[in-house]
mmCIF file of C-alpha atoms in Angstrom:
data_model
loop_
_atom_site.group_PDB
_atom_site.id
_atom_site.type_symbol
_atom_site.label_atom_id
_atom_site.label_comp_id
_atom_site.label_asym_id
_atom_site.label_seq_id
_atom_site.Cartn_x
_atom_site.Cartn_y
_atom_site.Cartn_z
ATOM 1 C CA MET W 159 -13.183 15.988 -91.559
ATOM 2 C CA THR W 160 -16.538 13.706 -92.385
ATOM 3 C CA HIS W 161 -17.053 15.724 -95.973
ATOM 4 C CA VAL W 162 -17.562 18.408 -97.417
ATOM 5 C CA SER W 163 -20.507 21.111 -98.365
ATOM 6 C CA GLU W 164 -21.219 24.277 -99.116
ATOM 7 C CA ARG W 165 -22.533 26.769 -96.427
ATOM 8 C CA ASN W 166 -22.984 30.087 -97.722
ATOM 9 C CA GLY W 167 -24.705 30.421 -100.869
ATOM 10 C CA ALA W 168 -22.115 30.300 -103.823
ATOM 11 C CA GLY W 169 -23.771 34.079 -105.235
ATOM 12 C CA SER W 170 -23.815 35.664 -101.794
ATOM 13 C CA ASN W 171 -20.679 38.724 -101.164
ATOM 14 C CA GLY W 172 -19.309 38.068 -98.664
ATOM 15 C CA ALA W 173 -16.421 40.282 -96.844
ATOM 16 C CA GLU W 174 -16.139 43.053 -98.569
ATOM 17 C CA GLY W 175 -12.739 44.329 -99.332
ATOM 18 C CA ALA W 176 -9.754 46.286 -102.003
ATOM 19 C CA ASP W 177 -8.384 43.490 -102.367
ATOM 20 C CA ARG W 178 -11.378 40.962 -103.528
ATOM 21 C CA GLN W 179 -12.209 40.869 -107.215
ATOM 22 C CA PRO W 180 -15.621 40.569 -107.996
ATOM 23 C CA TRP W 181 -16.595 37.189 -108.004
ATOM 24 C CA THR W 182 -18.188 35.210 -110.747
ATOM 25 C CA ALA W 183 -19.901 31.835 -110.815
ATOM 26 C CA GLY W 184 -16.583 29.072 -112.021
ATOM 27 C CA ALA W 185 -13.875 31.761 -111.423
ATOM 28 C CA GLY W 186 -10.525 29.896 -110.836
ATOM 29 C CA ARG W 187 -11.690 26.753 -112.712
ATOM 30 C CA GLY W 188 -13.404 28.306 -116.129
ATOM 31 C CA MET W 189 -16.301 27.169 -117.921
ATOM 32 C CA ARG W 190 -16.526 23.492 -118.725
ATOM 33 C CA LYS W 191 -19.483 23.777 -120.571
ATOM 34 C CA ARG W 192 -22.824 25.557 -121.245
ATOM 35 C CA THR W 193 -25.612 23.225 -119.175
ATOM 36 C CA ALA W 194 -24.433 24.488 -115.624
ATOM 37 C CA THR W 195 -23.239 21.938 -112.626
ATOM 38 C CA TYR W 196 -21.937 22.815 -109.216
ATOM 39 C CA ALA W 197 -18.203 22.828 -110.292
ATOM 40 C CA ASP W 198 -19.479 25.521 -112.281
ATOM 41 C CA ALA W 199 -20.637 27.394 -109.522
ATOM 42 C CA GLY W 200 -17.296 27.157 -107.818
ATOM 43 C CA VAL W 201 -17.783 23.448 -105.166
ATOM 44 C CA SER W 202 -15.642 20.466 -106.173
ATOM 45 C CA ILE W 203 -17.313 17.626 -104.559
ATOM 46 C CA GLU W 204 -14.430 15.156 -106.027
ATOM 47 C CA ALA W 205 -11.597 17.334 -104.658
ATOM 48 C CA GLY W 206 -13.206 16.896 -101.395
ATOM 49 C CA ASP W 207 -14.050 13.301 -101.216
ATOM 50 C CA ARG W 208 -10.209 13.337 -102.347
ATOM 51 C CA ALA W 209 -9.458 15.965 -99.417
ATOM 52 C CA VAL W 210 -10.502 13.001 -96.912
ATOM 53 C CA GLU W 211 -9.370 10.453 -98.372
ATOM 54 C CA LEU W 212 -5.630 11.726 -97.970
ATOM 55 C CA LEU W 213 -6.795 12.088 -94.180
ATOM 56 C CA LYS W 214 -8.871 8.864 -93.285
ATOM 57 C CA SER W 215 -4.672 7.595 -92.144
ATOM 58 C CA LYS W 216 -4.063 10.349 -90.545
ATOM 59 C CA VAL W 217 -6.847 10.520 -88.726
ATOM 60 C CA LYS W 218 -7.058 7.042 -87.951
ATOM 61 C CA LYS W 219 -3.676 7.471 -85.736
ATOM 62 C CA THR W 220 -5.666 9.198 -83.343
ATOM 63 C CA THR W 221 -8.301 7.082 -82.133
ATOM 64 C CA ARG W 222 -8.891 5.851 -79.149
ATOM 65 C CA PRO W 223 -10.967 2.758 -77.681
ATOM 66 C CA GLU W 224 -13.748 4.456 -77.266
ATOM 67 C CA VAL W 225 -14.623 5.433 -80.808
ATOM 68 C CA MET W 226 -17.700 3.791 -82.395
ATOM 69 C CA GLY W 227 -17.634 3.842 -86.424
ATOM 70 C CA ASP W 228 -15.464 5.074 -89.397
ATOM 71 C CA LEU W 229 -14.836 8.342 -90.539
ATOM 72 C CA GLY W 230 -17.410 9.261 -93.370
ATOM 73 C CA GLY W 231 -20.960 9.497 -91.299
ATOM 74 C CA PHE W 232 -23.071 12.050 -90.535
ATOM 75 C CA SER W 233 -21.956 12.384 -87.193
ATOM 76 C CA GLY W 234 -19.460 11.496 -84.844
ATOM 77 C CA LEU W 235 -19.783 8.472 -82.253
ATOM 78 C CA PHE W 236 -18.096 8.544 -78.688
ATOM 79 C CA LYS W 237 -19.117 5.599 -76.276
ATOM 80 C CA LEU W 238 -18.725 7.722 -73.251
ATOM 81 C CA ASN W 239 -17.004 5.096 -69.942
ATOM 82 C CA THR W 240 -18.868 6.319 -67.134
ATOM 83 C CA ALA W 241 -18.279 3.222 -64.774
ATOM 84 C CA LYS W 242 -14.495 5.050 -64.893
ATOM 85 C CA TYR W 243 -16.261 7.709 -62.590
ATOM 86 C CA LYS W 244 -18.828 8.832 -60.137
ATOM 87 C CA SER W 245 -20.127 12.296 -61.360
ATOM 88 C CA PRO W 246 -18.532 12.775 -64.667
ATOM 89 C CA ILE W 247 -18.605 16.254 -65.796
ATOM 90 C CA LEU W 248 -18.676 16.886 -69.040
ATOM 91 C CA ALA W 249 -16.749 20.249 -70.234
ATOM 92 C CA SER W 250 -16.466 21.687 -73.208
ATOM 93 C CA SER W 251 -14.385 24.048 -75.499
ATOM 94 C CA THR W 252 -14.728 25.562 -79.155
ATOM 95 C CA ASP W 253 -11.861 28.321 -80.931
ATOM 96 C CA GLY W 254 -9.756 29.048 -83.876
ATOM 97 C CA VAL W 255 -6.416 30.568 -84.703
ATOM 98 C CA GLY W 256 -6.681 33.812 -86.057
ATOM 99 C CA THR W 257 -4.938 35.930 -88.113
ATOM 100 C CA LYS W 258 -1.894 33.364 -87.612
ATOM 101 C CA LEU W 259 -3.892 32.060 -91.052
ATOM 102 C CA VAL W 260 -2.639 34.555 -92.798
ATOM 103 C CA ILE W 261 1.368 33.777 -92.100
ATOM 104 C CA ALA W 262 0.476 29.952 -93.184
ATOM 105 C CA GLN W 263 -1.239 31.457 -96.334
ATOM 106 C CA GLN W 264 1.268 33.947 -97.085
ATOM 107 C CA LEU W 265 4.101 31.057 -96.590
ATOM 108 C CA ASP W 266 1.994 28.518 -98.026
ATOM 109 C CA ILE W 267 2.798 26.043 -94.872
ATOM 110 C CA HIS W 268 -0.120 24.527 -94.072
ATOM 111 C CA ASP W 269 0.910 21.389 -91.716
ATOM 112 C CA THR W 270 1.433 23.609 -88.146
ATOM 113 C CA ILE W 271 -1.701 25.483 -88.860
ATOM 114 C CA GLY W 272 -3.410 22.925 -86.848
ATOM 115 C CA ILE W 273 -0.962 22.197 -84.343
ATOM 116 C CA ASP W 274 -2.074 25.108 -82.851
ATOM 117 C CA LEU W 275 -5.888 24.910 -83.434
ATOM 118 C CA VAL W 276 -6.179 21.596 -81.899
ATOM 119 C CA ALA W 277 -3.617 22.703 -78.827
ATOM 120 C CA MET W 278 -6.065 26.446 -78.175
ATOM 121 C CA VAL W 279 -8.927 24.088 -77.521
ATOM 122 C CA VAL W 280 -7.463 21.480 -74.973
ATOM 123 C CA ASP W 281 -5.421 23.529 -73.418
ATOM 124 C CA ASP W 282 -8.855 25.123 -72.186
ATOM 125 C CA LEU W 283 -10.234 21.868 -71.444
ATOM 126 C CA VAL W 284 -7.466 20.621 -69.264
ATOM 127 C CA ALA W 285 -7.340 24.213 -67.301
ATOM 128 C CA CYS W 286 -10.528 22.634 -65.513
ATOM 129 C CA GLY W 287 -8.892 19.204 -65.221
ATOM 130 C CA ALA W 288 -10.533 17.673 -67.908
ATOM 131 C CA GLU W 289 -9.172 15.207 -70.196
ATOM 132 C CA PRO W 290 -10.332 15.776 -73.834
ATOM 133 C CA LEU W 291 -11.195 12.854 -75.356
ATOM 134 C CA PHE W 292 -12.593 14.107 -79.132
ATOM 135 C CA LEU W 293 -12.532 17.133 -81.251
ATOM 136 C CA LEU W 294 -14.488 18.540 -84.357
ATOM 137 C CA ASP W 295 -12.880 20.989 -86.646
ATOM 138 C CA TYR W 296 -13.961 22.578 -88.981
ATOM 139 C CA ILE W 297 -12.238 24.221 -92.692
ATOM 140 C CA ALA W 298 -13.973 26.243 -94.784
ATOM 141 C CA CYS W 299 -11.977 27.508 -98.033
ATOM 142 C CA GLY W 300 -12.156 29.524 -100.981
ATOM 143 C CA GLU W 301 -11.237 26.718 -103.032
ATOM 144 C CA VAL W 302 -10.688 23.431 -101.436
ATOM 145 C CA VAL W 303 -7.276 21.827 -103.031
ATOM 146 C CA PRO W 304 -7.037 18.309 -102.064
ATOM 147 C CA ASP W 305 -3.227 18.426 -100.630
ATOM 148 C CA LYS W 306 -3.343 21.520 -99.108
ATOM 149 C CA VAL W 307 -6.645 20.470 -96.829
ATOM 150 C CA ALA W 308 -5.017 17.439 -96.581
ATOM 151 C CA GLU W 309 -1.815 19.132 -94.612
ATOM 152 C CA ILE W 310 -3.824 21.358 -92.674
ATOM 153 C CA GLY W 311 -5.963 18.419 -91.387
ATOM 154 C CA ALA W 312 -2.495 16.096 -90.828
ATOM 155 C CA GLY W 313 -1.667 19.137 -88.359
ATOM 156 C CA ILE W 314 -4.721 18.819 -86.660
ATOM 157 C CA ALA W 315 -4.298 14.825 -86.572
ATOM 158 C CA ASP W 316 -0.786 15.461 -85.200
ATOM 159 C CA GLY W 317 -2.021 18.503 -82.228
ATOM 160 C CA CYS W 318 -4.702 15.105 -81.107
ATOM 161 C CA ARG W 319 -2.501 12.180 -80.987
ATOM 162 C CA TYR W 320 0.116 14.659 -78.929
ATOM 163 C CA ALA W 321 -3.618 15.726 -76.453
ATOM 164 C CA GLY W 322 -4.393 11.687 -76.582
ATOM 165 C CA CYS W 323 -7.441 12.841 -78.293
ATOM 166 C CA ALA W 324 -9.591 11.660 -81.069
ATOM 167 C CA LEU W 325 -10.120 13.467 -84.191
ATOM 168 C CA LEU W 326 -13.691 12.655 -84.135
ATOM 169 C CA GLY W 327 -14.824 14.162 -87.328
ATOM 170 C CA GLY W 328 -15.649 17.345 -88.878
ATOM 171 C CA GLU W 329 -16.387 19.889 -92.003
ATOM 172 C CA THR W 330 -14.811 20.895 -94.756
ATOM 173 C CA ALA W 331 -16.783 23.486 -96.232
ATOM 174 C CA GLU W 332 -16.415 25.534 -99.970
ATOM 175 C CA HIS W 333 -17.000 29.065 -100.147
ATOM 176 C CA PRO W 334 -16.826 30.367 -103.299
ATOM 177 C CA GLY W 335 -16.996 34.244 -103.529
ATOM 178 C CA VAL W 336 -16.798 34.356 -100.235
ATOM 179 C CA LEU W 337 -13.137 33.785 -100.036
ATOM 180 C CA ARG W 338 -10.507 34.223 -102.360
ATOM 181 C CA PRO W 339 -9.479 30.144 -103.653
ATOM 182 C CA ASP W 340 -6.667 30.649 -101.221
ATOM 183 C CA GLU W 341 -8.303 31.303 -97.805
ATOM 184 C CA TYR W 342 -9.418 29.217 -95.318
ATOM 185 C CA ASP W 343 -9.955 29.840 -91.706
ATOM 186 C CA VAL W 344 -10.540 27.030 -89.393
ATOM 187 C CA SER W 345 -12.358 26.475 -85.881
ATOM 188 C CA ALA W 346 -12.847 23.770 -83.362
ATOM 189 C CA THR W 347 -14.923 22.096 -80.742
ATOM 190 C CA GLY W 348 -13.296 20.256 -78.091
ATOM 191 C CA VAL W 349 -15.030 17.462 -75.531
ATOM 192 C CA GLY W 350 -13.259 16.174 -72.535
ATOM 193 C CA VAL W 351 -14.502 14.789 -68.919
ATOM 194 C CA VAL W 352 -13.503 15.166 -65.475
ATOM 195 C CA GLU W 353 -14.899 14.070 -62.050
ATOM 196 C CA GLU W 354 -16.958 16.296 -60.838
ATOM 197 C CA SER W 355 -15.044 16.260 -57.369
ATOM 198 C CA GLU W 356 -11.438 16.931 -59.036
ATOM 199 C CA ILE W 357 -13.422 19.873 -61.021
ATOM 200 C CA LEU W 358 -10.366 22.579 -60.795
ATOM 201 C CA SER W 359 -10.823 26.096 -59.980
ATOM 202 C CA SER W 360 -10.636 29.078 -58.075
ATOM 203 C CA GLU W 361 -11.964 27.886 -55.151
ATOM 204 C CA ARG W 362 -9.343 25.018 -54.220
ATOM 205 C CA VAL W 363 -6.274 27.877 -54.627
ATOM 206 C CA GLU W 364 -5.085 28.748 -50.901
ATOM 207 C CA ILE W 365 -2.869 31.193 -49.850
ATOM 208 C CA GLY W 366 0.471 30.997 -49.939
ATOM 209 C CA ASP W 367 0.109 27.809 -52.623
ATOM 210 C CA ALA W 368 3.114 28.372 -54.771
ATOM 211 C CA VAL W 369 2.230 29.685 -58.793
ATOM 212 C CA ILE W 370 4.643 27.557 -62.257
ATOM 213 C CA ALA W 371 5.089 28.684 -64.652
ATOM 214 C CA MET W 372 5.258 26.604 -67.884
ATOM 215 C CA ARG W 373 7.457 28.206 -70.806
ATOM 216 C CA SER W 374 5.267 28.752 -74.211
ATOM 217 C CA SER W 375 7.453 27.815 -77.171
ATOM 218 C CA GLY W 376 6.971 31.506 -78.815
ATOM 219 C CA LEU W 377 4.005 34.112 -79.819
ATOM 220 C CA HIS W 378 1.699 31.009 -79.554
ATOM 221 C CA SER W 379 -2.077 31.969 -81.373
ATOM 222 C CA ASN W 380 -2.375 35.579 -80.285
ATOM 223 C CA GLY W 381 -1.523 38.547 -80.880
ATOM 224 C CA TYR W 382 -1.085 38.427 -84.493
ATOM 225 C CA SER W 383 -3.335 40.735 -85.908
ATOM 226 C CA LEU W 384 -0.932 43.455 -84.012
ATOM 227 C CA VAL W 385 2.625 41.296 -84.810
ATOM 228 C CA ARG W 386 1.321 41.908 -88.774
ATOM 229 C CA HIS W 387 0.891 45.177 -87.705
ATOM 230 C CA VAL W 388 4.166 46.794 -86.571
ATOM 231 C CA LEU W 389 7.250 43.400 -88.351
ATOM 232 C CA LEU W 390 5.496 43.957 -91.639
ATOM 233 C CA GLY W 391 3.367 46.755 -92.056
ATOM 234 C CA ALA W 392 5.114 49.220 -89.897
ATOM 235 C CA GLY W 393 8.523 47.496 -89.967
ATOM 236 C CA ARG W 394 8.222 46.011 -93.007
ATOM 237 C CA MET W 395 9.540 43.545 -92.472
ATOM 238 C CA ARG W 396 9.731 40.352 -95.491
ATOM 239 C CA LEU W 397 8.779 36.700 -93.901
ATOM 240 C CA ASP W 398 11.609 35.443 -95.020
ATOM 241 C CA SER W 399 14.367 37.315 -93.602
ATOM 242 C CA VAL W 400 17.120 35.864 -91.457
ATOM 243 C CA VAL W 401 16.661 37.462 -87.818
ATOM 244 C CA ASP W 402 20.203 36.779 -86.348
ATOM 245 C CA ASP W 403 18.562 36.754 -83.186
ATOM 246 C CA PHE W 404 16.251 33.704 -83.551
ATOM 247 C CA GLY W 405 19.341 31.149 -83.990
ATOM 248 C CA SER W 406 20.414 29.323 -86.651
ATOM 249 C CA GLN W 407 19.290 30.804 -89.772
ATOM 250 C CA ARG W 408 15.767 30.832 -88.780
ATOM 251 C CA THR W 409 13.620 33.075 -90.433
ATOM 252 C CA LEU W 410 10.936 35.834 -89.078
ATOM 253 C CA GLY W 411 8.408 33.074 -91.137
ATOM 254 C CA GLU W 412 9.297 30.097 -89.145
ATOM 255 C CA GLU W 413 9.411 31.736 -85.712
ATOM 256 C CA LEU W 414 5.650 33.494 -86.688
ATOM 257 C CA LEU W 415 4.657 29.952 -87.553
ATOM 258 C CA THR W 416 6.300 28.213 -84.617
ATOM 259 C CA PRO W 417 2.982 25.753 -83.411
ATOM 260 C CA THR W 418 1.544 26.330 -79.864
ATOM 261 C CA LYS W 419 2.474 24.269 -77.240
ATOM 262 C CA ILE W 420 -0.052 21.566 -76.302
ATOM 263 C CA TYR W 421 0.171 20.503 -72.514
ATOM 264 C CA ALA W 422 -3.091 18.575 -72.114
ATOM 265 C CA LYS W 423 -0.746 15.080 -70.986
ATOM 266 C CA ASP W 424 1.935 17.107 -69.179
ATOM 267 C CA CYS W 425 -0.855 19.496 -67.015
ATOM 268 C CA LEU W 426 -2.991 15.398 -66.570
ATOM 269 C CA GLY W 427 0.135 13.683 -65.817
ATOM 270 C CA LEU W 428 1.296 16.908 -63.200
ATOM 271 C CA ILE W 429 -2.524 15.994 -61.546
ATOM 272 C CA GLU W 430 -1.516 13.083 -60.539
ATOM 273 C CA GLU W 431 1.065 13.920 -59.110
ATOM 274 C CA THR W 432 1.044 16.589 -56.987
ATOM 275 C CA ASP W 433 -1.965 18.582 -55.919
ATOM 276 C CA VAL W 434 -3.150 20.681 -58.360
ATOM 277 C CA ARG W 435 -5.325 23.997 -57.326
ATOM 278 C CA ALA W 436 -5.503 25.197 -60.432
ATOM 279 C CA PHE W 437 -4.340 25.983 -64.317
ATOM 280 C CA SER W 438 -4.327 29.023 -66.363
ATOM 281 C CA HIS W 439 -4.146 28.826 -70.147
ATOM 282 C CA VAL W 440 -2.230 31.957 -71.529
ATOM 283 C CA THR W 441 -3.920 32.930 -74.745
ATOM 284 C CA GLY W 442 -5.368 36.253 -75.396
ATOM 285 C CA GLY W 443 -5.303 38.953 -72.267
ATOM 286 C CA GLY W 444 -1.895 37.524 -71.873
ATOM 287 C CA ILE W 445 -0.032 36.634 -68.355
ATOM 288 C CA PRO W 446 -2.505 39.476 -66.425
ATOM 289 C CA GLY W 447 -5.729 38.757 -67.987
ATOM 290 C CA ASN W 448 -5.517 35.360 -67.874
ATOM 291 C CA LEU W 449 -3.830 33.862 -64.347
ATOM 292 C CA ASN W 450 -7.028 36.479 -62.115
ATOM 293 C CA ARG W 451 -9.326 33.880 -64.059
ATOM 294 C CA ILE W 452 -8.438 31.397 -61.606
ATOM 295 C CA LEU W 453 -7.977 33.858 -59.169
ATOM 296 C CA PRO W 454 -10.765 33.634 -55.218
ATOM 297 C CA GLY W 455 -11.692 36.375 -54.952
ATOM 298 C CA ASN W 456 -9.444 37.222 -51.330
ATOM 299 C CA ALA W 457 -5.907 35.784 -52.930
ATOM 300 C CA ASP W 458 -3.459 38.030 -55.301
ATOM 301 C CA ALA W 459 -0.525 36.411 -57.179
ATOM 302 C CA VAL W 460 2.634 37.652 -57.033
ATOM 303 C CA VAL W 461 4.338 36.655 -60.778
ATOM 304 C CA ASP W 462 8.364 38.139 -59.945
ATOM 305 C CA ARG W 463 9.462 38.572 -63.891
ATOM 306 C CA SER W 464 13.208 38.279 -62.897
ATOM 307 C CA THR W 465 12.472 34.607 -63.252
ATOM 308 C CA TRP W 466 12.791 34.081 -67.337
ATOM 309 C CA ARG W 467 13.639 35.508 -69.677
ATOM 310 C CA PRO W 468 11.046 36.246 -72.932
ATOM 311 C CA GLN W 469 11.787 35.146 -75.575
ATOM 312 C CA PRO W 470 13.846 37.304 -78.520
ATOM 313 C CA ILE W 471 10.223 37.741 -80.950
ATOM 314 C CA PHE W 472 9.031 39.613 -78.095
ATOM 315 C CA ASP W 473 11.552 41.602 -77.635
ATOM 316 C CA LEU W 474 11.593 42.255 -81.668
ATOM 317 C CA ILE W 475 7.891 42.738 -81.532
ATOM 318 C CA GLN W 476 7.949 45.551 -79.035
ATOM 319 C CA ALA W 477 11.639 47.495 -79.737
ATOM 320 C CA LYS W 478 9.565 47.564 -83.844
ATOM 321 C CA GLY W 479 5.976 48.654 -82.502
ATOM 322 C CA ARG W 480 7.224 50.920 -79.692
ATOM 323 C CA ILE W 481 5.390 49.302 -77.318
ATOM 324 C CA GLU W 482 4.098 49.857 -73.594
ATOM 325 C CA ASP W 483 5.446 47.212 -71.728
ATOM 326 C CA SER W 484 0.963 47.294 -70.062
ATOM 327 C CA GLU W 485 -0.074 46.013 -73.696
ATOM 328 C CA MET W 486 2.738 43.728 -74.349
ATOM 329 C CA GLU W 487 1.410 41.892 -71.598
ATOM 330 C CA ALA W 488 -2.003 42.507 -71.898
ATOM 331 C CA THR W 489 -1.343 40.982 -75.597
ATOM 332 C CA PHE W 490 1.275 38.158 -75.809
ATOM 333 C CA ASN W 491 2.020 34.900 -73.328
ATOM 334 C CA MET W 492 5.672 36.617 -72.857
ATOM 335 C CA GLY W 493 6.814 33.201 -72.865
ATOM 336 C CA VAL W 494 4.630 31.455 -70.361
ATOM 337 C CA GLY W 495 1.645 29.495 -71.727
ATOM 338 C CA MET W 496 0.091 27.943 -69.280
ATOM 339 C CA PHE W 497 0.650 28.158 -65.368
ATOM 340 C CA ALA W 498 0.281 25.425 -62.591
ATOM 341 C CA ILE W 499 -1.859 26.556 -59.054
ATOM 342 C CA VAL W 500 0.287 24.393 -56.617
ATOM 343 C CA SER W 501 0.416 23.075 -53.002
ATOM 344 C CA SER W 502 3.390 25.191 -51.424
ATOM 345 C CA ASP W 503 4.842 21.452 -50.417
ATOM 346 C CA ASP W 504 4.352 19.958 -54.126
ATOM 347 C CA ALA W 505 5.857 23.266 -56.256
ATOM 348 C CA ASP W 506 9.658 21.690 -56.131
ATOM 349 C CA ARG W 507 8.010 17.927 -57.183
ATOM 350 C CA ALA W 508 5.594 20.050 -59.180
ATOM 351 C CA MET W 509 8.448 21.417 -61.119
ATOM 352 C CA ALA W 510 11.099 18.165 -61.469
ATOM 353 C CA TYR W 511 8.071 16.552 -62.738
ATOM 354 C CA LEU W 512 7.464 19.407 -65.772
ATOM 355 C CA THR W 513 11.196 18.826 -66.126
ATOM 356 C CA GLY W 514 11.176 15.391 -66.628
ATOM 357 C CA ARG W 515 9.190 15.433 -69.376
ATOM 358 C CA GLY W 516 10.725 18.297 -71.770
ATOM 359 C CA VAL W 517 9.150 21.553 -70.292
ATOM 360 C CA GLU W 518 10.591 24.009 -69.039
ATOM 361 C CA ALA W 519 9.475 24.885 -65.744
ATOM 362 C CA TRP W 520 10.120 27.560 -62.997
ATOM 363 C CA GLN W 521 8.743 29.247 -59.484
ATOM 364 C CA VAL W 522 7.131 32.740 -60.694
ATOM 365 C CA GLY W 523 5.287 33.570 -57.201
ATOM 366 C CA GLU W 524 3.036 32.909 -54.456
ATOM 367 C CA VAL W 525 -0.367 33.103 -53.731
ATOM 368 C CA ILE W 526 -1.049 35.793 -51.640
ATOM 369 C CA ASP W 527 -3.751 38.274 -49.171
ATOM 370 C CA GLY W 528 -5.471 40.431 -51.452
ATOM 371 C CA THR W 529 -8.821 40.676 -54.027
ATOM 372 C CA GLY W 530 -8.101 38.806 -56.833
ATOM 373 C CA GLU W 531 -5.227 40.693 -58.466
ATOM 374 C CA VAL W 532 -1.908 39.701 -60.128
ATOM 375 C CA GLN W 533 0.570 41.826 -58.998
ATOM 376 C CA MET W 534 3.236 41.801 -61.841
ATOM 377 C CA MET W 535 6.415 42.580 -59.697
ATOM 378 C CA GLY W 536 10.597 42.841 -60.946
ATOM 379 C CA GLN W 537 11.404 43.298 -64.474
ATOM 380 C CA TYR W 538 12.351 40.239 -67.597
ATOM 381 C CA THR W 539 15.638 39.195 -67.295
ATOM 382 C CA ARG W 540 17.454 40.304 -70.785
ATOM 383 C CA GLY W 541 20.966 39.761 -72.507
#
């Protein structure tokens, strides 16, 4: 969080909504004096500065040797060591968290959503074999509450540490009249680097390769509009409801806020240990919609559902919403957050390496002759 600003005019109407109250200058803070100030318009520079100060110690823990300067400048500086590469290629990715934010705001829990944000960005970077180098975040909120912004930022910093990248800076913007005081949205952009000759893609995939699955931590950060519709809307469930199938007196809210698994270091290590052809980060579009992105036109990937059991949250969503199997698989990760396609000779080694790092991994299928499609076979293990 480099600094705080207001990007939208204080008088703009923003998105219309039935529950949005008409905005007036100073709403939520009260009028202080007859002379107008920026704070009267709903923007507190002091609160923003306080949020930055609360975050500095967390951000420093994400530093890398290549980082130049300190937090608070107009831009972040990163000195790429080009001597390490023959032909370095920069990779970039940008993403947000989506409506999972609504759950965090309803529960007033904000220290995990940043991990989701980092995961969505860095695991896209590593999918091409790139090492995540640094990340820039953007937080837009209706009112800067320093402790809340610090919680969000702390989660982002934690995610960067897990991924091994630096949190180089960013922006915290206050948007009164556009967002309610308790509303916020987050996004981030990450940059990574990969040797040109080592870029992972469909061009490396060969017939006979093994398809390795890596267990997700749950829903990750996709499909939450459908989740909220079927569980909290039509299903009339409460976020504080204890769901027996989740175990350990775990509530629905706790399950829905489970942070997205960050696979970046696991995948980079796997590249060093085995002959990796490609990675597929399972996000929006589910397993078929993401795995087919790394298949050449002459090959299909066979995925055997019977090799794993999706977490209970998927069963709950499907039962409550009476959702078709095809819709579930097109929306959710169904228990797999990342696929690796590796040489068949390295399949056992790949699974052993990932297991040693604490990642549950198994072979779900193989690459066969085809037309670039994903063949989902069998039925998921239940009970």
